């Protein structure tokens, strides 16, 4: 069971109340306080939970803060961090509204972060949807399938390599930067499609690479129109990580999820 503080007692609190209390009923969490502004503190309790001011947090023992404000989530995160509370302790309350949500399973992704290795923006969309930190450097990167297959076939090697600039981005012409990892026959190229220059892309790559959790890697591979999809599939089959493969109808096996 995790001890939690609720931050925010407005409309989003009302919307999420039943879902949060259900997790408490299941024994996953224990709510010990609800932060509200002093000017809104007309009582000592809200729904049986003690009302507190943000200044009181530093004197309390808790595992996580559940922010019940979708519109002002980022601003509240900064306010909490300015109190000296680490970012990983702040949860977006909106996840409680997801279908079949379970706090125990969700918090395992916080305490044992999943590093999603993806060949397109799918990984970033998953992190966004679940309000999880980006624990992977492959966010917003496009790959040719053969290059990606080579990359995932030896992740430890490529993640130790320095990212090199093969083409700088040009905002005026709409060209994005292209990077390279490895040497000789082991070179792989990646298209840094969401960056305006290589410096920015490299900074993101290095920062997110440090967050990789090799104990919880999940690989996504989506095949498209490539002449070597059978070769790519063999690479995918040999992976030792948790994985999912998406393929369209032109493959011999037919379209679907593998």
PDB file of C-alpha atoms in Angstrom:
ATOM      1  CA  UNK A   1       0.000   0.000   0.000  1.00  0.00           C
ATOM      2  CA  UNK A   2       1.276   3.482  -0.917  1.00  0.00           C
ATOM      3  CA  UNK A   3       0.570   6.550   1.197  1.00  0.00           C
ATOM      4  CA  UNK A   4      -0.699   9.400  -0.978  1.00  0.00           C
ATOM      5  CA  UNK A   5      -1.579  13.083  -0.841  1.00  0.00           C
ATOM      6  CA  UNK A   6      -4.244  14.595  -3.112  1.00  0.00           C
ATOM      7  CA  UNK A   7      -3.410  18.013  -4.580  1.00  0.00           C
ATOM      8  CA  UNK A   8      -6.454  19.892  -5.837  1.00  0.00           C
ATOM      9  CA  UNK A   9     -10.058  19.836  -4.627  1.00  0.00           C
ATOM     10  CA  UNK A  10     -11.896  21.371  -7.571  1.00  0.00           C
ATOM     11  CA  UNK A  11     -13.872  19.929 -10.485  1.00  0.00           C
ATOM     12  CA  UNK A  12     -11.239  17.339 -11.423  1.00  0.00           C
ATOM     13  CA  UNK A  13     -11.186  16.100  -7.834  1.00  0.00           C
ATOM     14  CA  UNK A  14     -14.951  15.574  -8.053  1.00  0.00           C
ATOM     15  CA  UNK A  15     -14.554  13.765 -11.386  1.00  0.00           C
ATOM     16  CA  UNK A  16     -11.822  11.440 -10.091  1.00  0.00           C
ATOM     17  CA  UNK A  17     -13.088  10.957  -6.548  1.00  0.00           C
ATOM     18  CA  UNK A  18     -14.783   7.575  -6.991  1.00  0.00           C
ATOM     19  CA  UNK A  19     -11.872   6.107  -8.950  1.00  0.00           C
ATOM     20  CA  UNK A  20      -9.332   7.224  -6.357  1.00  0.00           C
ATOM     21  CA  UNK A  21     -11.449   5.948  -3.485  1.00  0.00           C
ATOM     22  CA  UNK A  22     -11.892   2.609  -5.269  1.00  0.00           C
ATOM     23  CA  UNK A  23      -8.103   2.166  -5.252  1.00  0.00           C
ATOM     24  CA  UNK A  24      -8.168   2.933  -1.536  1.00  0.00           C
ATOM     25  CA  UNK A  25     -10.935   0.363  -1.073  1.00  0.00           C
ATOM     26  CA  UNK A  26      -8.791  -2.232  -2.896  1.00  0.00           C
ATOM     27  CA  UNK A  27      -5.945  -1.574  -0.467  1.00  0.00           C
ATOM     28  CA  UNK A  28      -3.599  -0.075  -3.067  1.00  0.00           C
ATOM     29  CA  UNK A  29      -3.388   3.407  -1.546  1.00  0.00           C
ATOM     30  CA  UNK A  30      -4.086   5.329   1.656  1.00  0.00           C
ATOM     31  CA  UNK A  31      -5.022   9.005   1.360  1.00  0.00           C
ATOM     32  CA  UNK A  32      -3.667  11.025   4.304  1.00  0.00           C
ATOM     33  CA  UNK A  33      -4.313  14.590   3.174  1.00  0.00           C
ATOM     34  CA  UNK A  34      -5.657  16.889   0.470  1.00  0.00           C
ATOM     35  CA  UNK A  35      -3.827  20.089  -0.463  1.00  0.00           C
ATOM     36  CA  UNK A  36      -5.954  23.127  -1.171  1.00  0.00           C
ATOM     37  CA  UNK A  37      -5.355  26.865  -1.234  1.00  0.00           C
ATOM     38  CA  UNK A  38      -5.630  28.586   2.127  1.00  0.00           C
ATOM     39  CA  UNK A  39      -8.350  30.891   0.808  1.00  0.00           C
ATOM     40  CA  UNK A  40     -10.432  27.796  -0.052  1.00  0.00           C
ATOM     41  CA  UNK A  41      -9.961  26.159   3.344  1.00  0.00           C
ATOM     42  CA  UNK A  42     -13.382  26.630   4.931  1.00  0.00           C
ATOM     43  CA  UNK A  43     -13.324  23.302   6.760  1.00  0.00           C
ATOM     44  CA  UNK A  44     -10.825  20.867   8.276  1.00  0.00           C
ATOM     45  CA  UNK A  45     -11.831  17.896   6.128  1.00  0.00           C
ATOM     46  CA  UNK A  46     -13.073  17.062   2.640  1.00  0.00           C
ATOM     47  CA  UNK A  47     -14.855  13.705   2.276  1.00  0.00           C
ATOM     48  CA  UNK A  48     -13.194  12.597   5.513  1.00  0.00           C
ATOM     49  CA  UNK A  49      -9.679  13.570   4.369  1.00  0.00           C
ATOM     50  CA  UNK A  50      -7.766  16.267   6.314  1.00  0.00           C
ATOM     51  CA  UNK A  51      -7.324  19.500   4.350  1.00  0.00           C
ATOM     52  CA  UNK A  52      -3.778  20.851   4.420  1.00  0.00           C
ATOM     53  CA  UNK A  53      -1.787  23.739   2.951  1.00  0.00           C
ATOM     54  CA  UNK A  54       1.158  23.028   0.642  1.00  0.00           C
ATOM     55  CA  UNK A  55       3.569  24.320   3.307  1.00  0.00           C
ATOM     56  CA  UNK A  56       2.624  21.380   5.544  1.00  0.00           C
ATOM     57  CA  UNK A  57       3.814  18.743   3.054  1.00  0.00           C
ATOM     58  CA  UNK A  58       7.441  18.814   4.162  1.00  0.00           C
ATOM     59  CA  UNK A  59       6.406  17.685   7.638  1.00  0.00           C
ATOM     60  CA  UNK A  60       4.416  14.709   6.343  1.00  0.00           C
ATOM     61  CA  UNK A  61       5.386  11.185   5.345  1.00  0.00           C
ATOM     62  CA  UNK A  62       3.990  10.069   1.982  1.00  0.00           C
ATOM     63  CA  UNK A  63       4.959   8.122  -1.137  1.00  0.00           C
ATOM     64  CA  UNK A  64       3.158  10.034  -3.898  1.00  0.00           C
ATOM     65  CA  UNK A  65       1.160  13.177  -4.614  1.00  0.00           C
ATOM     66  CA  UNK A  66      -1.879  12.712  -6.860  1.00  0.00           C
ATOM     67  CA  UNK A  67      -2.542  15.944  -8.775  1.00  0.00           C
ATOM     68  CA  UNK A  68      -6.237  16.397  -9.534  1.00  0.00           C
ATOM     69  CA  UNK A  69      -6.000  19.217 -12.043  1.00  0.00           C
ATOM     70  CA  UNK A  70      -5.751  18.382 -15.723  1.00  0.00           C
ATOM     71  CA  UNK A  71      -5.491  21.991 -16.876  1.00  0.00           C
ATOM     72  CA  UNK A  72      -2.839  23.151 -14.404  1.00  0.00           C
ATOM     73  CA  UNK A  73      -0.899  19.900 -13.989  1.00  0.00           C
ATOM     74  CA  UNK A  74       2.433  21.254 -15.270  1.00  0.00           C
ATOM     75  CA  UNK A  75       2.231  24.412 -13.173  1.00  0.00           C
ATOM     76  CA  UNK A  76       1.428  22.387 -10.066  1.00  0.00           C
ATOM     77  CA  UNK A  77       4.351  20.048 -10.784  1.00  0.00           C
ATOM     78  CA  UNK A  78       6.704  23.034 -10.770  1.00  0.00           C
ATOM     79  CA  UNK A  79       5.180  24.338  -7.542  1.00  0.00           C
ATOM     80  CA  UNK A  80       5.646  20.958  -5.864  1.00  0.00           C
ATOM     81  CA  UNK A  81       9.218  20.618  -7.100  1.00  0.00           C
ATOM     82  CA  UNK A  82       9.979  24.112  -5.805  1.00  0.00           C
ATOM     83  CA  UNK A  83       9.091  22.759  -2.366  1.00  0.00           C
ATOM     84  CA  UNK A  84      11.963  20.297  -2.749  1.00  0.00           C
ATOM     85  CA  UNK A  85       9.826  17.253  -3.608  1.00  0.00           C
ATOM     86  CA  UNK A  86      11.199  15.031  -6.377  1.00  0.00           C
ATOM     87  CA  UNK A  87       9.337  14.813  -9.673  1.00  0.00           C
ATOM     88  CA  UNK A  88       8.894  11.035  -9.611  1.00  0.00           C
ATOM     89  CA  UNK A  89       6.624  11.402  -6.579  1.00  0.00           C
ATOM     90  CA  UNK A  90       4.087  13.437  -8.561  1.00  0.00           C
ATOM     91  CA  UNK A  91       1.320  11.496 -10.330  1.00  0.00           C
ATOM     92  CA  UNK A  92      -1.211  12.787 -12.826  1.00  0.00           C
ATOM     93  CA  UNK A  93      -4.588  12.025 -11.288  1.00  0.00           C
ATOM     94  CA  UNK A  94      -6.168  11.705 -14.719  1.00  0.00           C
ATOM     95  CA  UNK A  95      -4.751   8.163 -15.057  1.00  0.00           C
ATOM     96  CA  UNK A  96      -7.258   7.048 -12.416  1.00  0.00           C
ATOM     97  CA  UNK A  97     -10.025   7.638 -14.968  1.00  0.00           C
ATOM     98  CA  UNK A  98      -8.623   5.098 -17.446  1.00  0.00           C
ATOM     99  CA  UNK A  99     -10.650   1.950 -18.088  1.00  0.00           C
ATOM    100  CA  UNK A 100      -9.526  -1.018 -15.931  1.00  0.00           C
ATOM    101  CA  UNK A 101      -6.985   1.171 -14.135  1.00  0.00           C
ATOM    102  CA  UNK A 102      -5.188  -0.491 -11.240  1.00  0.00           C
ATOM    103  CA  UNK A 103      -2.841   1.559  -9.079  1.00  0.00           C
ATOM    104  CA  UNK A 104      -0.660  -1.421  -8.188  1.00  0.00           C
ATOM    105  CA  UNK A 105       0.062  -2.209 -11.826  1.00  0.00           C
ATOM    106  CA  UNK A 106       0.492   1.452 -12.736  1.00  0.00           C
ATOM    107  CA  UNK A 107       2.907   2.238  -9.939  1.00  0.00           C
ATOM    108  CA  UNK A 108       5.069  -0.706 -11.017  1.00  0.00           C
ATOM    109  CA  UNK A 109       5.758   1.289 -14.201  1.00  0.00           C
ATOM    110  CA  UNK A 110       6.898   4.202 -12.030  1.00  0.00           C
ATOM    111  CA  UNK A 111       9.045   2.152  -9.663  1.00  0.00           C
ATOM    112  CA  UNK A 112      10.370  -0.170 -12.384  1.00  0.00           C
ATOM    113  CA  UNK A 113      10.221   2.091 -15.489  1.00  0.00           C
ATOM    114  CA  UNK A 114       9.557   0.432 -18.836  1.00  0.00           C
ATOM    115  CA  UNK A 115      11.937   1.458 -21.622  1.00  0.00           C
ATOM    116  CA  UNK A 116       9.949   1.321 -24.855  1.00  0.00           C
ATOM    117  CA  UNK A 117      12.124   0.825 -27.924  1.00  0.00           C
ATOM    118  CA  UNK A 118      10.008   1.807 -30.910  1.00  0.00           C
ATOM    119  CA  UNK A 119      10.562   2.288 -34.636  1.00  0.00           C
ATOM    120  CA  UNK A 120       8.241   5.316 -34.811  1.00  0.00           C
ATOM    121  CA  UNK A 121       6.276   7.699 -32.553  1.00  0.00           C
ATOM    122  CA  UNK A 122       4.266   4.857 -30.999  1.00  0.00           C
ATOM    123  CA  UNK A 123       6.488   4.719 -27.919  1.00  0.00           C
ATOM    124  CA  UNK A 124       6.122   8.428 -27.261  1.00  0.00           C
ATOM    125  CA  UNK A 125       2.347   8.189 -27.586  1.00  0.00           C
ATOM    126  CA  UNK A 126       2.253   5.417 -24.973  1.00  0.00           C
ATOM    127  CA  UNK A 127       4.332   7.460 -22.532  1.00  0.00           C
ATOM    128  CA  UNK A 128       2.088  10.478 -23.122  1.00  0.00           C
ATOM    129  CA  UNK A 129      -1.123   8.496 -22.707  1.00  0.00           C
ATOM    130  CA  UNK A 130       0.055   6.988 -19.410  1.00  0.00           C
ATOM    131  CA  UNK A 131       1.688  10.197 -18.136  1.00  0.00           C
ATOM    132  CA  UNK A 132       5.000   8.370 -17.736  1.00  0.00           C
ATOM    133  CA  UNK A 133       8.495   9.885 -18.061  1.00  0.00           C
ATOM    134  CA  UNK A 134      10.343   9.112 -21.300  1.00  0.00           C
ATOM    135  CA  UNK A 135      12.605   6.226 -20.256  1.00  0.00           C
ATOM    136  CA  UNK A 136      13.864   5.617 -23.784  1.00  0.00           C
ATOM    137  CA  UNK A 137      15.992   7.551 -26.290  1.00  0.00           C
ATOM    138  CA  UNK A 138      14.000   6.348 -29.331  1.00  0.00           C
ATOM    139  CA  UNK A 139      11.219   8.901 -28.849  1.00  0.00           C
ATOM    140  CA  UNK A 140      10.240  10.760 -32.057  1.00  0.00           C
ATOM    141  CA  UNK A 141      12.780   8.943 -34.251  1.00  0.00           C
ATOM    142  CA  UNK A 142      11.962   7.351 -37.619  1.00  0.00           C
ATOM    143  CA  UNK A 143      13.893   4.369 -38.955  1.00  0.00           C
ATOM    144  CA  UNK A 144      14.172   2.419 -42.159  1.00  0.00           C
ATOM    145  CA  UNK A 145      13.145  -1.090 -41.153  1.00  0.00           C
ATOM    146  CA  UNK A 146      16.495  -2.694 -41.965  1.00  0.00           C
ATOM    147  CA  UNK A 147      18.306  -0.065 -39.874  1.00  0.00           C
ATOM    148  CA  UNK A 148      15.939  -0.553 -36.952  1.00  0.00           C
ATOM    149  CA  UNK A 149      16.273  -4.345 -37.155  1.00  0.00           C
ATOM    150  CA  UNK A 150      20.035  -3.989 -36.901  1.00  0.00           C
ATOM    151  CA  UNK A 151      19.678  -1.592 -33.964  1.00  0.00           C
ATOM    152  CA  UNK A 152      17.406  -3.832 -31.857  1.00  0.00           C
ATOM    153  CA  UNK A 153      19.503  -6.909 -32.653  1.00  0.00           C
ATOM    154  CA  UNK A 154      22.296  -5.528 -30.425  1.00  0.00           C
ATOM    155  CA  UNK A 155      20.904  -2.824 -28.166  1.00  0.00           C
ATOM    156  CA  UNK A 156      23.778  -2.899 -25.621  1.00  0.00           C
ATOM    157  CA  UNK A 157      26.313  -2.171 -28.393  1.00  0.00           C
ATOM    158  CA  UNK A 158      24.421   0.672 -30.059  1.00  0.00           C
ATOM    159  CA  UNK A 159      23.426   2.364 -26.818  1.00  0.00           C
ATOM    160  CA  UNK A 160      27.114   2.662 -25.910  1.00  0.00           C
ATOM    161  CA  UNK A 161      27.954   4.404 -29.185  1.00  0.00           C
ATOM    162  CA  UNK A 162      28.209   8.154 -29.657  1.00  0.00           C
ATOM    163  CA  UNK A 163      25.489   9.586 -31.871  1.00  0.00           C
ATOM    164  CA  UNK A 164      27.088  11.244 -34.897  1.00  0.00           C
ATOM    165  CA  UNK A 165      25.656  13.818 -37.278  1.00  0.00           C
ATOM    166  CA  UNK A 166      25.331  12.615 -40.872  1.00  0.00           C
ATOM    167  CA  UNK A 167      23.106  15.477 -42.026  1.00  0.00           C
ATOM    168  CA  UNK A 168      22.271  18.698 -40.254  1.00  0.00           C
ATOM    169  CA  UNK A 169      18.706  19.951 -40.138  1.00  0.00           C
ATOM    170  CA  UNK A 170      17.616  22.974 -42.143  1.00  0.00           C
ATOM    171  CA  UNK A 171      14.479  24.732 -40.956  1.00  0.00           C
ATOM    172  CA  UNK A 172      14.136  26.822 -44.113  1.00  0.00           C
ATOM    173  CA  UNK A 173      14.212  23.831 -46.473  1.00  0.00           C
ATOM    174  CA  UNK A 174      12.317  21.504 -44.139  1.00  0.00           C
ATOM    175  CA  UNK A 175      15.198  19.023 -43.826  1.00  0.00           C
ATOM    176  CA  UNK A 176      15.509  17.202 -40.525  1.00  0.00           C
ATOM    177  CA  UNK A 177      18.848  16.000 -39.110  1.00  0.00           C
ATOM    178  CA  UNK A 178      20.042  12.423 -39.625  1.00  0.00           C
ATOM    179  CA  UNK A 179      22.175  10.618 -37.040  1.00  0.00           C
ATOM    180  CA  UNK A 180      24.350   7.513 -37.069  1.00  0.00           C
ATOM    181  CA  UNK A 181      25.449   4.993 -34.457  1.00  0.00           C
ATOM    182  CA  UNK A 182      28.224   2.413 -34.725  1.00  0.00           C
ATOM    183  CA  UNK A 183      31.084   1.783 -37.113  1.00  0.00           C
ATOM    184  CA  UNK A 184      31.775  -0.264 -40.251  1.00  0.00           C
ATOM    185  CA  UNK A 185      29.239  -3.004 -40.947  1.00  0.00           C
ATOM    186  CA  UNK A 186      27.429  -2.145 -37.714  1.00  0.00           C
ATOM    187  CA  UNK A 187      26.481   1.403 -38.685  1.00  0.00           C
ATOM    188  CA  UNK A 188      22.819   2.319 -38.333  1.00  0.00           C
ATOM    189  CA  UNK A 189      21.116   5.532 -39.427  1.00  0.00           C
ATOM    190  CA  UNK A 190      18.171   7.240 -37.752  1.00  0.00           C
ATOM    191  CA  UNK A 191      15.974  10.082 -38.964  1.00  0.00           C
ATOM    192  CA  UNK A 192      15.558  12.726 -36.269  1.00  0.00           C
ATOM    193  CA  UNK A 193      12.295  13.959 -37.713  1.00  0.00           C
ATOM    194  CA  UNK A 194      11.094  16.040 -34.757  1.00  0.00           C
ATOM    195  CA  UNK A 195      14.283  18.047 -34.249  1.00  0.00           C
ATOM    196  CA  UNK A 196      15.321  21.223 -36.016  1.00  0.00           C
ATOM    197  CA  UNK A 197      19.043  20.615 -35.533  1.00  0.00           C
ATOM    198  CA  UNK A 198      21.418  17.833 -34.541  1.00  0.00           C
ATOM    199  CA  UNK A 199      22.525  19.495 -31.293  1.00  0.00           C
ATOM    200  CA  UNK A 200      18.986  19.418 -29.937  1.00  0.00           C
ATOM    201  CA  UNK A 201      18.501  15.803 -31.040  1.00  0.00           C
ATOM    202  CA  UNK A 202      21.780  14.675 -29.494  1.00  0.00           C
ATOM    203  CA  UNK A 203      20.975  16.350 -26.170  1.00  0.00           C
ATOM    204  CA  UNK A 204      17.633  14.537 -26.024  1.00  0.00           C
ATOM    205  CA  UNK A 205      19.227  11.245 -27.024  1.00  0.00           C
ATOM    206  CA  UNK A 206      21.905  11.446 -24.318  1.00  0.00           C
ATOM    207  CA  UNK A 207      19.475  12.596 -21.617  1.00  0.00           C
ATOM    208  CA  UNK A 208      16.926   9.876 -22.313  1.00  0.00           C
ATOM    209  CA  UNK A 209      19.571   7.197 -22.819  1.00  0.00           C
ATOM    210  CA  UNK A 210      20.576   7.605 -19.172  1.00  0.00           C
ATOM    211  CA  UNK A 211      17.039   6.627 -18.116  1.00  0.00           C
ATOM    212  CA  UNK A 212      17.041   3.230 -19.843  1.00  0.00           C
ATOM    213  CA  UNK A 213      16.038   0.379 -17.562  1.00  0.00           C
ATOM    214  CA  UNK A 214      17.644  -2.738 -19.031  1.00  0.00           C
ATOM    215  CA  UNK A 215      15.600  -4.846 -16.612  1.00  0.00           C
ATOM    216  CA  UNK A 216      12.329  -3.766 -18.231  1.00  0.00           C
ATOM    217  CA  UNK A 217      12.695  -3.258 -21.980  1.00  0.00           C
ATOM    218  CA  UNK A 218       9.729  -3.509 -24.343  1.00  0.00           C
ATOM    219  CA  UNK A 219      10.345  -3.551 -28.100  1.00  0.00           C
ATOM    220  CA  UNK A 220       7.764  -2.545 -30.692  1.00  0.00           C
ATOM    221  CA  UNK A 221       8.299  -3.360 -34.378  1.00  0.00           C
ATOM    222  CA  UNK A 222       5.799  -2.400 -37.064  1.00  0.00           C
ATOM    223  CA  UNK A 223       6.441  -3.769 -40.545  1.00  0.00           C
ATOM    224  CA  UNK A 224       5.527  -1.773 -43.604  1.00  0.00           C
ATOM    225  CA  UNK A 225       6.360  -2.049 -47.312  1.00  0.00           C
ATOM    226  CA  UNK A 226       9.911  -3.350 -47.188  1.00  0.00           C
ATOM    227  CA  UNK A 227      11.558  -5.994 -49.340  1.00  0.00           C
ATOM    228  CA  UNK A 228      13.273  -7.499 -46.297  1.00  0.00           C
ATOM    229  CA  UNK A 229      10.391  -7.912 -43.894  1.00  0.00           C
ATOM    230  CA  UNK A 230      11.081 -11.658 -43.525  1.00  0.00           C
ATOM    231  CA  UNK A 231      14.659 -10.901 -42.486  1.00  0.00           C
ATOM    232  CA  UNK A 232      13.395  -8.268 -40.064  1.00  0.00           C
ATOM    233  CA  UNK A 233      10.921 -10.731 -38.607  1.00  0.00           C
ATOM    234  CA  UNK A 234      13.718 -13.224 -37.926  1.00  0.00           C
ATOM    235  CA  UNK A 235      15.524 -10.530 -35.970  1.00  0.00           C
ATOM    236  CA  UNK A 236      12.332  -9.805 -34.050  1.00  0.00           C
ATOM    237  CA  UNK A 237      11.801 -13.512 -33.285  1.00  0.00           C
ATOM    238  CA  UNK A 238      15.283 -13.766 -31.763  1.00  0.00           C
ATOM    239  CA  UNK A 239      14.833 -10.835 -29.374  1.00  0.00           C
ATOM    240  CA  UNK A 240      15.025 -11.731 -25.683  1.00  0.00           C
ATOM    241  CA  UNK A 241      12.944  -8.713 -24.599  1.00  0.00           C
ATOM    242  CA  UNK A 242       9.213  -8.334 -24.109  1.00  0.00           C
ATOM    243  CA  UNK A 243       7.913  -7.325 -27.513  1.00  0.00           C
ATOM    244  CA  UNK A 244       5.031  -6.680 -29.875  1.00  0.00           C
ATOM    245  CA  UNK A 245       5.026  -6.856 -33.656  1.00  0.00           C
ATOM    246  CA  UNK A 246       2.454  -5.187 -35.937  1.00  0.00           C
ATOM    247  CA  UNK A 247       2.257  -6.189 -39.590  1.00  0.00           C
ATOM    248  CA  UNK A 248      -0.074  -5.374 -42.503  1.00  0.00           C
ATOM    249  CA  UNK A 249      -1.902  -7.625 -44.915  1.00  0.00           C
ATOM    250  CA  UNK A 250       0.857  -7.835 -47.526  1.00  0.00           C
ATOM    251  CA  UNK A 251       2.874 -10.158 -45.261  1.00  0.00           C
ATOM    252  CA  UNK A 252       2.382 -13.879 -45.905  1.00  0.00           C
ATOM    253  CA  UNK A 253       0.963 -14.338 -42.410  1.00  0.00           C
ATOM    254  CA  UNK A 254      -1.745 -11.745 -43.010  1.00  0.00           C
ATOM    255  CA  UNK A 255      -2.246  -8.519 -41.100  1.00  0.00           C
ATOM    256  CA  UNK A 256      -2.463  -8.276 -37.340  1.00  0.00           C
ATOM    257  CA  UNK A 257      -0.427  -8.387 -34.145  1.00  0.00           C
ATOM    258  CA  UNK A 258       2.315 -10.925 -33.544  1.00  0.00           C
TER     259      UNK A 258
END
